[in-house]
Every structure is written in C-alpha cells, then in structure tokens.
CSV table of C-alpha atoms in Angstrom, one decimal:
chain,number,residue,atom,x,y,z
A,220,MET,CA,0.0,0.0,-0.1
A,221,ALA,CA,1.2,3.5,-0.9
A,222,ALA,CA,1.9,5.7,2.1
A,223,LYS,CA,-0.3,8.8,2.6
A,224,PRO,CA,1.4,11.9,1.3
A,225,THR,CA,3.0,14.1,3.9
A,226,ARG,CA,3.9,17.0,1.6
A,227,PRO,CA,1.7,20.2,1.8
A,228,SER,CA,-0.7,20.7,-0.8
A,229,GLU,CA,0.1,23.4,-3.3
A,230,LEU,CA,-3.7,23.4,-4.1
A,231,GLY,CA,-4.4,24.4,-0.6
A,232,GLY,CA,-8.2,24.3,0.1
A,233,LEU,CA,-9.0,23.1,-3.4
A,234,ALA,CA,-7.8,19.9,-2.4
A,235,ASP,CA,-9.5,19.7,0.9
A,236,PRO,CA,-13.1,18.4,0.7
A,237,ALA,CA,-14.0,20.1,3.9
A,238,GLU,CA,-13.6,23.5,2.0
A,239,PHE,CA,-15.6,25.1,-0.8
A,240,THR,CA,-18.9,23.3,0.1
A,241,ALA,CA,-20.9,26.4,0.4
A,242,PRO,CA,-23.4,27.4,-2.5
A,243,ILE,CA,-21.4,28.9,-5.4
A,244,ALA,CA,-21.5,32.6,-6.1
A,245,ILE,CA,-23.9,33.4,-8.8
A,246,ASP,CA,-24.5,37.1,-8.6
A,247,GLY,CA,-24.6,38.5,-12.1
A,248,VAL,CA,-25.2,35.3,-13.7
A,249,GLU,CA,-28.5,35.2,-15.7
A,250,PRO,CA,-31.2,32.8,-14.4
A,251,GLU,CA,-31.8,31.1,-17.6
A,252,THR,CA,-28.2,30.4,-17.8
A,253,LEU,CA,-28.0,28.9,-14.4
A,254,ARG,CA,-31.1,26.7,-15.3
A,255,GLY,CA,-29.1,25.5,-18.3
A,256,TYR,CA,-26.0,24.6,-16.2
A,257,LEU,CA,-28.1,22.7,-13.7
A,258,ARG,CA,-30.0,20.8,-16.4
A,259,SER,CA,-27.0,19.9,-18.3
A,260,MET,CA,-25.1,18.7,-15.3
A,261,LEU,CA,-28.2,16.7,-14.0
A,262,LYS,CA,-28.4,15.1,-17.4
A,263,ILE,CA,-24.8,13.9,-17.4
A,264,ARG,CA,-25.2,12.8,-13.8
A,265,ILE,CA,-28.3,10.7,-14.7
A,266,VAL,CA,-26.8,9.3,-17.9
A,267,GLU,CA,-23.8,8.2,-16.1
A,268,GLU,CA,-25.9,6.4,-13.4
A,269,VAL,CA,-27.6,4.7,-16.2
A,270,VAL,CA,-24.5,3.5,-17.7
A,271,GLY,CA,-23.5,2.1,-14.3
A,272,GLU,CA,-26.6,0.1,-14.2
A,273,LEU,CA,-26.1,-1.2,-17.6
A,274,VAL,CA,-22.6,-2.4,-16.4
A,275,GLU,CA,-24.2,-4.1,-13.4
A,276,ARG,CA,-26.7,-5.8,-15.5
A,277,GLY,CA,-24.1,-7.2,-17.8
A,278,LEU,CA,-25.5,-5.3,-20.8
A,279,ALA,CA,-22.5,-2.8,-21.3
A,280,ARG,CA,-19.5,-5.1,-21.7
A,281,ALA,CA,-17.0,-2.3,-22.7
A,282,PRO,CA,-15.0,-0.7,-19.9
A,283,CYS,CA,-17.0,2.3,-18.8
A,284,HIS,CA,-15.2,5.2,-16.8
A,285,LEU,CA,-17.8,7.4,-15.0
A,286,GLY,CA,-17.1,11.0,-14.1
A,287,ILE,CA,-20.0,11.4,-11.7
A,288,GLY,CA,-19.0,14.4,-9.5
A,289,GLN,CA,-16.9,16.2,-12.2
A,290,GLU,CA,-19.9,17.4,-14.3
A,291,ALA,CA,-19.2,21.1,-13.7
A,292,VAL,CA,-15.9,21.1,-15.8
A,293,ALA,CA,-17.4,20.0,-19.1
A,294,VAL,CA,-20.5,22.1,-18.7
A,295,GLY,CA,-18.4,25.3,-17.6
A,296,VAL,CA,-16.0,24.9,-20.6
A,297,SER,CA,-18.6,23.9,-23.3
A,298,ALA,CA,-20.6,27.1,-22.4
A,299,GLN,CA,-17.8,29.0,-24.3
A,300,LEU,CA,-17.6,26.7,-27.2
A,301,GLU,CA,-19.0,26.5,-30.6
A,302,ALA,CA,-19.8,23.6,-32.9
A,303,THR,CA,-17.0,24.7,-35.1
A,304,ASP,CA,-14.5,24.3,-32.4
A,305,ARG,CA,-12.6,21.0,-32.1
A,306,VAL,CA,-12.9,19.1,-28.8
A,307,PHE,CA,-10.9,15.9,-27.9
A,308,GLY,CA,-11.3,13.7,-24.8
A,309,GLY,CA,-9.9,10.5,-23.2
A,310,HIS,CA,-11.3,7.4,-21.6
A,311,ARG,CA,-13.6,9.4,-19.2
A,312,SER,CA,-15.4,11.7,-21.9
A,313,HIS,CA,-19.2,11.0,-21.7
A,314,ALA,CA,-19.6,14.6,-20.0
A,315,HIS,CA,-17.5,16.1,-22.7
A,316,TYR,CA,-19.7,14.7,-25.4
A,317,LEU,CA,-22.9,15.4,-23.7
A,318,ALA,CA,-22.1,18.9,-22.4
A,319,LEU,CA,-21.6,19.9,-26.2
A,320,GLY,CA,-25.1,19.0,-27.0
A,321,GLY,CA,-24.3,15.2,-27.9
A,322,ASP,CA,-27.3,12.9,-28.3
A,323,VAL,CA,-28.2,10.7,-25.2
A,324,TYR,CA,-29.5,7.8,-27.3
A,325,ARG,CA,-26.5,7.6,-29.7
A,326,LEU,CA,-24.2,7.7,-26.6
A,327,LEU,CA,-26.1,4.8,-24.7
A,328,ALA,CA,-26.2,2.8,-28.3
A,329,GLU,CA,-22.7,3.2,-28.5
A,330,ILE,CA,-22.0,2.0,-24.9
A,331,LEU,CA,-24.1,-1.0,-25.9
A,332,GLY,CA,-22.3,-1.7,-29.1
A,333,LYS,CA,-25.3,-0.8,-31.4
A,334,GLU,CA,-25.3,0.2,-35.0
A,335,ASP,CA,-26.8,3.6,-34.0
A,336,GLY,CA,-24.0,4.5,-31.7
A,337,THR,CA,-21.8,7.5,-32.2
A,338,SER,CA,-19.2,5.2,-33.6
A,339,LYS,CA,-21.6,2.7,-35.1
A,340,GLY,CA,-21.2,0.5,-32.1
A,341,MET,CA,-17.4,-0.2,-33.0
A,342,GLY,CA,-16.0,1.9,-30.2
A,343,GLY,CA,-17.9,1.6,-26.8
A,344,SER,CA,-17.6,3.9,-24.0
A,345,MET,CA,-14.1,5.2,-24.8
A,346,HIS,CA,-14.3,5.8,-28.5
A,347,LEU,CA,-16.8,8.6,-28.9
A,348,LEU,CA,-17.5,10.9,-31.8
A,349,GLY,CA,-19.7,13.7,-32.4
A,350,ARG,CA,-18.4,16.1,-35.1
A,351,GLU,CA,-21.9,17.7,-35.4
A,352,VAL,CA,-21.5,19.2,-32.0
A,353,GLY,CA,-17.7,19.8,-32.2
A,354,PHE,CA,-16.6,16.4,-30.4
A,355,HIS,CA,-13.8,15.1,-32.5
A,356,GLY,CA,-13.1,12.0,-30.6
A,357,SER,CA,-11.9,10.3,-27.6
A,358,VAL,CA,-9.6,7.3,-27.2
A,359,PRO,CA,-8.5,5.3,-24.0
A,360,LEU,CA,-4.8,5.7,-24.3
A,361,VAL,CA,-3.8,8.1,-21.7
A,362,GLY,CA,-2.7,11.4,-23.3
A,363,ALA,CA,-3.3,10.1,-26.8
A,364,THR,CA,-5.5,12.9,-28.0
A,365,ILE,CA,-3.4,15.8,-26.6
A,366,PRO,CA,-1.2,16.0,-29.7
A,367,ILE,CA,-4.1,15.4,-32.0
A,368,ALA,CA,-5.7,18.5,-30.4
A,369,VAL,CA,-2.5,20.5,-30.9
A,370,GLY,CA,-2.6,19.4,-34.7
A,371,ALA,CA,-6.3,20.5,-34.8
A,372,GLY,CA,-5.3,23.9,-33.3
A,373,LEU,CA,-2.7,24.3,-36.0
A,374,ALA,CA,-5.5,23.6,-38.6
A,375,CYS,CA,-7.8,26.3,-36.6
A,376,LYS,CA,-5.1,28.8,-37.0
A,377,MET,CA,-4.3,28.1,-40.6
A,378,ASP,CA,-8.1,28.3,-41.3
A,379,GLY,CA,-8.3,31.7,-39.8
A,380,ARG,CA,-11.8,31.5,-38.8
A,381,GLY,CA,-11.5,31.9,-35.1
A,382,ALA,CA,-12.1,28.3,-34.1
A,383,ILE,CA,-10.0,26.7,-31.4
A,384,ALA,CA,-9.1,23.2,-30.2
A,385,VAL,CA,-9.8,21.9,-26.7
A,386,SER,CA,-7.9,19.0,-25.1
A,387,TYR,CA,-9.4,17.4,-21.9
A,388,PHE,CA,-7.2,15.1,-19.9
A,389,GLY,CA,-6.7,14.1,-16.3
A,390,ASP,CA,-3.8,14.7,-13.8
A,391,GLY,CA,-2.3,11.3,-14.8
A,392,ALA,CA,-1.8,12.3,-18.4
A,393,ALA,CA,0.1,15.3,-17.3
A,394,GLU,CA,3.0,12.8,-16.5
A,395,GLU,CA,3.1,11.6,-20.1
A,396,GLY,CA,5.9,12.9,-22.2
A,397,VAL,CA,3.7,13.5,-25.1
A,398,PHE,CA,1.8,16.1,-23.0
A,399,HIS,CA,4.9,18.3,-22.5
A,400,GLU,CA,5.9,17.9,-26.3
A,401,SER,CA,2.4,19.1,-27.2
A,402,MET,CA,2.5,22.0,-24.9
A,403,ASN,CA,5.8,23.1,-26.1
A,404,LEU,CA,4.8,22.9,-29.8
A,405,ALA,CA,1.5,24.7,-29.0
A,406,ALA,CA,3.5,27.3,-27.3
A,407,VAL,CA,6.2,27.7,-29.9
A,408,LEU,CA,3.6,28.0,-32.7
A,409,GLN,CA,1.0,30.1,-30.5
A,410,LEU,CA,-1.7,27.8,-31.3
A,411,PRO,CA,-5.3,28.4,-30.3
A,412,VAL,CA,-5.5,25.4,-27.8
A,413,LEU,CA,-7.2,25.1,-24.5
A,414,PHE,CA,-5.6,22.4,-22.4
A,415,VAL,CA,-8.1,21.2,-19.8
A,416,CYS,CA,-6.9,19.3,-16.9
A,417,GLU,CA,-9.6,17.6,-14.8
A,418,ASN,CA,-7.4,17.2,-11.7
A,419,ASN,CA,-9.3,14.6,-9.6
A,420,LEU,CA,-6.3,13.8,-7.6
A,421,TYR,CA,-5.9,10.3,-8.7
A,422,SER,CA,-4.3,8.6,-11.6
A,423,SER,CA,-6.3,5.4,-12.0
A,424,HIS,CA,-5.8,4.3,-8.4
A,425,LEU,CA,-2.9,6.3,-7.2
A,426,ASP,CA,-2.9,9.6,-5.2
A,427,ILE,CA,-1.2,12.5,-6.8
A,428,GLY,CA,0.6,13.1,-3.6
A,429,VAL,CA,2.6,9.9,-4.1
A,430,ARG,CA,3.2,10.4,-7.8
A,431,GLN,CA,4.4,14.0,-7.9
A,432,PRO,CA,6.3,16.6,-6.0
A,433,SER,CA,3.3,18.9,-6.2
A,434,ASP,CA,-0.4,18.4,-6.6
A,435,ARG,CA,-0.8,21.6,-8.8
A,436,VAL,CA,-0.6,20.6,-12.4
A,437,ALA,CA,-0.7,24.3,-13.6
A,438,ARG,CA,2.8,24.6,-12.9
A,439,TYR,CA,3.5,22.6,-16.0
A,440,GLY,CA,1.8,25.3,-18.1
A,441,GLU,CA,3.9,28.0,-16.5
A,442,ALA,CA,7.1,26.1,-17.3
A,443,HIS,CA,6.0,26.2,-20.9
A,444,ARG,CA,5.1,29.9,-20.7
A,445,ILE,CA,1.5,29.2,-21.3
A,446,SER,CA,-1.3,31.2,-19.6
A,447,SER,CA,-2.4,28.9,-16.7
A,448,VAL,CA,-5.3,29.0,-14.4
A,449,THR,CA,-6.3,26.8,-11.4
A,450,VAL,CA,-10.0,26.8,-10.4
A,451,ASP,CA,-12.4,25.0,-8.3
A,452,GLY,CA,-13.7,22.4,-10.8
A,453,ASN,CA,-16.9,21.7,-8.8
A,454,ASP,CA,-18.0,25.4,-9.4
A,455,VAL,CA,-19.6,25.6,-12.7
A,456,VAL,CA,-19.7,29.4,-12.7
A,457,ALA,CA,-15.9,29.6,-11.9
A,458,VAL,CA,-15.0,27.1,-14.6
A,459,GLU,CA,-17.1,29.0,-17.2
A,460,SER,CA,-15.5,32.3,-16.1
A,461,ALA,CA,-12.0,31.0,-16.4
A,462,ALA,CA,-12.8,29.3,-19.6
A,463,SER,CA,-14.3,32.5,-21.0
A,464,GLU,CA,-11.2,34.5,-20.3
A,465,LEU,CA,-8.7,31.8,-21.8
A,466,ILE,CA,-10.9,30.8,-24.7
A,467,GLY,CA,-11.3,34.5,-25.6
A,468,ALA,CA,-7.6,35.1,-25.7
A,469,ALA,CA,-7.1,31.9,-27.7
A,470,ARG,CA,-9.5,33.1,-30.3
A,471,ARG,CA,-7.9,36.5,-30.5
A,472,GLY,CA,-4.5,34.9,-31.4
A,473,ASP,CA,-3.0,34.9,-27.9
A,474,GLY,CA,-1.9,31.2,-28.2
A,475,PRO,CA,-2.7,28.3,-25.9
A,476,ALA,CA,-3.6,28.2,-22.3
A,477,LEU,CA,-3.9,25.7,-19.6
A,478,LEU,CA,-7.0,25.4,-17.3
A,479,GLU,CA,-6.7,23.1,-14.3
A,480,ALA,CA,-10.0,22.3,-12.7
A,481,VAL,CA,-9.7,20.6,-9.4
A,482,THR,CA,-12.4,18.1,-9.0
A,483,TYR,CA,-13.3,14.5,-7.7
A,484,ARG,CA,-14.9,11.5,-9.2
A,485,HIS,CA,-17.5,9.8,-6.9
A,486,ARG,CA,-16.9,6.4,-8.5
A,487,GLY,CA,-13.8,4.4,-9.0
A,488,HIS,CA,-11.4,4.4,-12.0
A,489,VAL,CA,-13.5,2.0,-14.1
A,490,GLY,CA,-17.1,0.7,-13.5
A,491,PRO,CA,-19.9,1.6,-11.2
A,492,ARG,CA,-18.0,0.7,-7.9
A,493,GLU,CA,-16.5,3.4,-5.6
A,494,ASP,CA,-13.1,1.6,-5.4
A,495,VAL,CA,-12.5,1.8,-1.6
A,496,ASP,CA,-10.7,-1.6,-1.6
A,497,VAL,CA,-7.9,-1.1,-3.9
A,498,GLY,CA,-5.2,-0.4,-1.3
A,499,ILE,CA,-4.7,3.3,-1.6
A,500,ARG,CA,-5.7,6.4,0.4
A,501,ARG,CA,-9.2,6.7,-1.2
A,502,SER,CA,-11.6,5.8,1.4
A,503,GLN,CA,-15.2,5.8,2.1
A,504,SER,CA,-14.9,8.8,4.5
A,505,GLU,CA,-12.9,10.6,1.7
A,506,ILE,CA,-15.6,9.9,-0.8
A,507,GLN,CA,-18.3,11.0,1.4
A,508,ALA,CA,-16.5,14.2,2.2
A,509,TRP,CA,-16.1,15.2,-1.4
A,510,LYS,CA,-19.8,14.5,-1.9
A,511,GLY,CA,-20.3,17.5,0.2
A,512,ARG,CA,-18.8,19.6,-2.5
A,513,ASP,CA,-21.1,18.2,-5.0
A,514,PRO,CA,-21.2,20.5,-8.1
A,515,ILE,CA,-24.8,19.9,-8.7
A,516,ALA,CA,-26.1,20.5,-5.2
A,517,ARG,CA,-23.9,23.7,-4.9
A,518,VAL,CA,-25.5,25.4,-7.9
A,519,ALA,CA,-29.0,24.2,-6.9
A,520,ASN,CA,-28.4,25.4,-3.3
A,521,ALA,CA,-27.3,28.7,-4.7
A,522,MET,CA,-30.4,29.2,-6.9
A,523,GLN,CA,-32.7,28.3,-4.0
A,524,GLY,CA,-30.8,30.8,-1.7
A,525,HIS,CA,-31.6,33.5,-4.5
A,526,GLU,CA,-35.3,32.3,-5.0
A,527,LEU,CA,-34.5,31.1,-8.5
A,528,LEU,CA,-35.5,27.5,-7.8
A,529,ASP,CA,-37.6,25.7,-5.4
A,530,GLU,CA,-37.7,22.0,-4.5
A,531,PRO,CA,-40.7,21.1,-6.6
A,532,ALA,CA,-39.1,22.7,-9.7
A,533,LEU,CA,-35.9,21.0,-9.0
A,534,HIS,CA,-37.6,17.6,-8.7
A,535,ALA,CA,-39.6,18.4,-11.9
A,536,ILE,CA,-36.4,18.9,-13.8
A,537,GLU,CA,-34.9,15.6,-12.6
A,538,ALA,CA,-38.0,13.7,-13.2
A,539,ASN,CA,-38.3,14.9,-16.7
A,540,LEU,CA,-34.6,14.2,-17.4
A,541,ARG,CA,-35.0,10.7,-15.8
A,542,GLU,CA,-38.1,9.9,-18.2
A,543,GLU,CA,-36.2,11.1,-21.2
A,544,ILE,CA,-32.9,9.2,-20.3
A,545,ALA,CA,-34.9,6.1,-19.6
A,546,ALA,CA,-36.7,6.1,-22.9
A,547,ALA,CA,-33.3,6.6,-24.6
A,548,CYS,CA,-32.0,3.7,-22.8
A,549,GLN,CA,-34.9,1.4,-23.7
A,550,ARG,CA,-34.5,2.4,-27.2
A,551,ALA,CA,-30.8,1.7,-27.1
A,552,GLU,CA,-31.3,-1.7,-25.7
A,553,ALA,CA,-33.8,-2.6,-28.5
A,554,ALA,CA,-31.6,-1.3,-31.2
A,555,SER,CA,-29.7,-3.6,-33.6
A,556,TYR,CA,-26.1,-4.5,-33.4
A,557,PRO,CA,-23.8,-3.9,-36.5
A,558,ALA,CA,-23.8,-6.7,-39.1
A,559,ASP,CA,-20.5,-9.0,-38.8
A,560,SER,CA,-19.9,-7.9,-42.4
A,561,ALA,CA,-19.4,-4.3,-41.2
A,562,LEU,CA,-16.3,-5.3,-39.2
A,563,LEU,CA,-13.7,-4.7,-41.8
A,564,ASP,CA,-15.7,-2.1,-43.7
A,565,ARG,CA,-15.0,0.5,-41.0
A,566,VAL,CA,-11.2,-0.1,-40.6
A,567,PHE,CA,-10.2,1.8,-43.7
A,568,ALA,CA,-11.6,4.9,-45.3
A,569,GLU,CA,-11.7,5.9,-49.0
A,570,THR,CA,-9.9,9.2,-49.6
A,571,SER,CA,-10.2,11.5,-52.6
A,572,ALA,CA,-7.1,11.7,-55.0
C-alpha cells in the first residue's frame, strides 16, 4: 500500500473536501443560464448512473469510466464553445460529449455496441465521436488525443476562422511525455488550444501526492510559458468564467492556455463501484467528504438561496430528465447490433485523389 502523502498541498483548500462546500457565487449570472447549467449537469449525472446500471446488468460489456462528481468542468467549458471548435477527450468523456449537446440515445447505443451509436457500435464507451457538436473524438490511451488536439489547433490557426481546439485530460496524463511535447509545440507556434486538466487527484488508483512532488498541475503550463489558471472544478460558474477568459484570448490569437479544474470522481477508476478496496488512500470517508462539495447541489442550493429555484421545480427537472433518459436507454437496448460484415468496412476509409 502506498503511504499517505505528507507534503503540503500546493492546491491548498481546493484539495481539501472540507472546504468550498458552500453554495457557489451566482451574482450577475442570468437565471436562464444557471438553469441551463443545472439541467446539463443533471443530465450528465443521470446518464452516467444509467451507464453504471447497464454495467451491473451485464449489458454494457465495454469498460466504462464514470465521471460522476466532475460534471461542472465539461459544462463550464462547453458554455464557451461553438460547434466549429474541435474538442478531444480521453477514456472518461461521456460528459465532454453530452455537455456539447451530444445525443443521449447515440451515446447509450454506442456503449451497448449498437449500430446507431456515435461510432456505429465499434468503439464503446471510450471511443466517442460527435463532430456535429464539435466533439472530434476520444480514445482510451492516456494522453493520446493531446497531440491530435494540437494538430487541430494548427488547422484552426491556418483556417483563420476563429475556431479553437480543446484537449481534455486528467492529472495522470500530465505525467506523459507527449503532454509536454504538445504544450511546447503549441506554445512555440502560438496555437489556439485550450488544455483542460480535470485534476481529480488520482491517476487510476494512485494519489497525486504519491506520484508527484506537487499536486498542482498548472505549474507545467507556467514552465512552458502558457497562460495557466487553477479553479474549483466543482463550481460551474468559476469554470465558465476562467474558460471565457482563456478561450477568448485563444480566439484573439494569444496562443494556448491551460485550465486546471480541481475536482473529484465519486465512482472508481472504471465501472460503477467506488473503489475503496484497492489499497490506496481513497476511502469511504474521503468519498463522502467530497460529496459534500457536489457541483450539482452547490449550484442548486445557490439558486434556491436567490429564490430562482424551489424543491418542486428541481424535482420536476430531474423527473423529466430521468423519463427522457430512460426512454433513450430502452430504445438503445432494443436497437440492432452492426452486421458482422461491417467489421472490416470501417477499418479503412476511402480518400479522394
């Protein structure tokens, strides 16, 4: 068993689940915008709960990595993105796809390996695609889409239409060499790329305090002379505000930026369980403490405190979403699998001369 880290946290209170538990600050944010954030985060939460149930029922047989607890990051960043931007994710990207407006039915169909899935049932949970909403792909190899996002950023710069590329990754990917090569190239070429690190303090099963001399990932951006900001990743308004500043600068030609959003996943690395028995610091008491900083509860409580929402309205939103998602799941379960003959058809693509 790895020893509990003894070094002081450079993230300070952001790494302490006993802090930042109060309702978030929403002064100046339009009520309709807040309702949109709340609905989007609830949708992501419920979809991932359904995915967990599909795994437990043995219907979803591909590895499924749930980001329950991390919804504010994707929703806050996506609020500043356009469908013409080019977004890339990794193995935990259900939220990235859905926050951009991705279709729930197509996501669930993909996870179940059905023909109507985002990758025609060939990719499962970790190979999502939704170019119609700006999501250009996710792959399970840690850090693998970071250089692809930089290439997309180069294309955006050459196009000159103001689009940007976004690369989502976790704190574990920041330990990959390709992460640093990609940031260096983006900085040298001043590419419009937003690197978004969802720092949930664990790489798979190992605490960042055991793996790194500091728990603050933004220091890597500073080393590459890239604008870097660390925010409370469980505060959707804080994430959106930071993303607005960094994305606006990238669109204006100021080059790449790094947004570190400190957050926490309620479930384990893979599958629906909470992973309290894999021999590391993560414990039931720690998970429960972090649930006290739940991003959905904090925005809902803030809205109720400002009389923008009441309990019946919150329950109605949740009930409508659960009904909508249950119908999508039922339809996905009944959908057809791809024909065996399609297996090789989708390995190669025809290209024009």
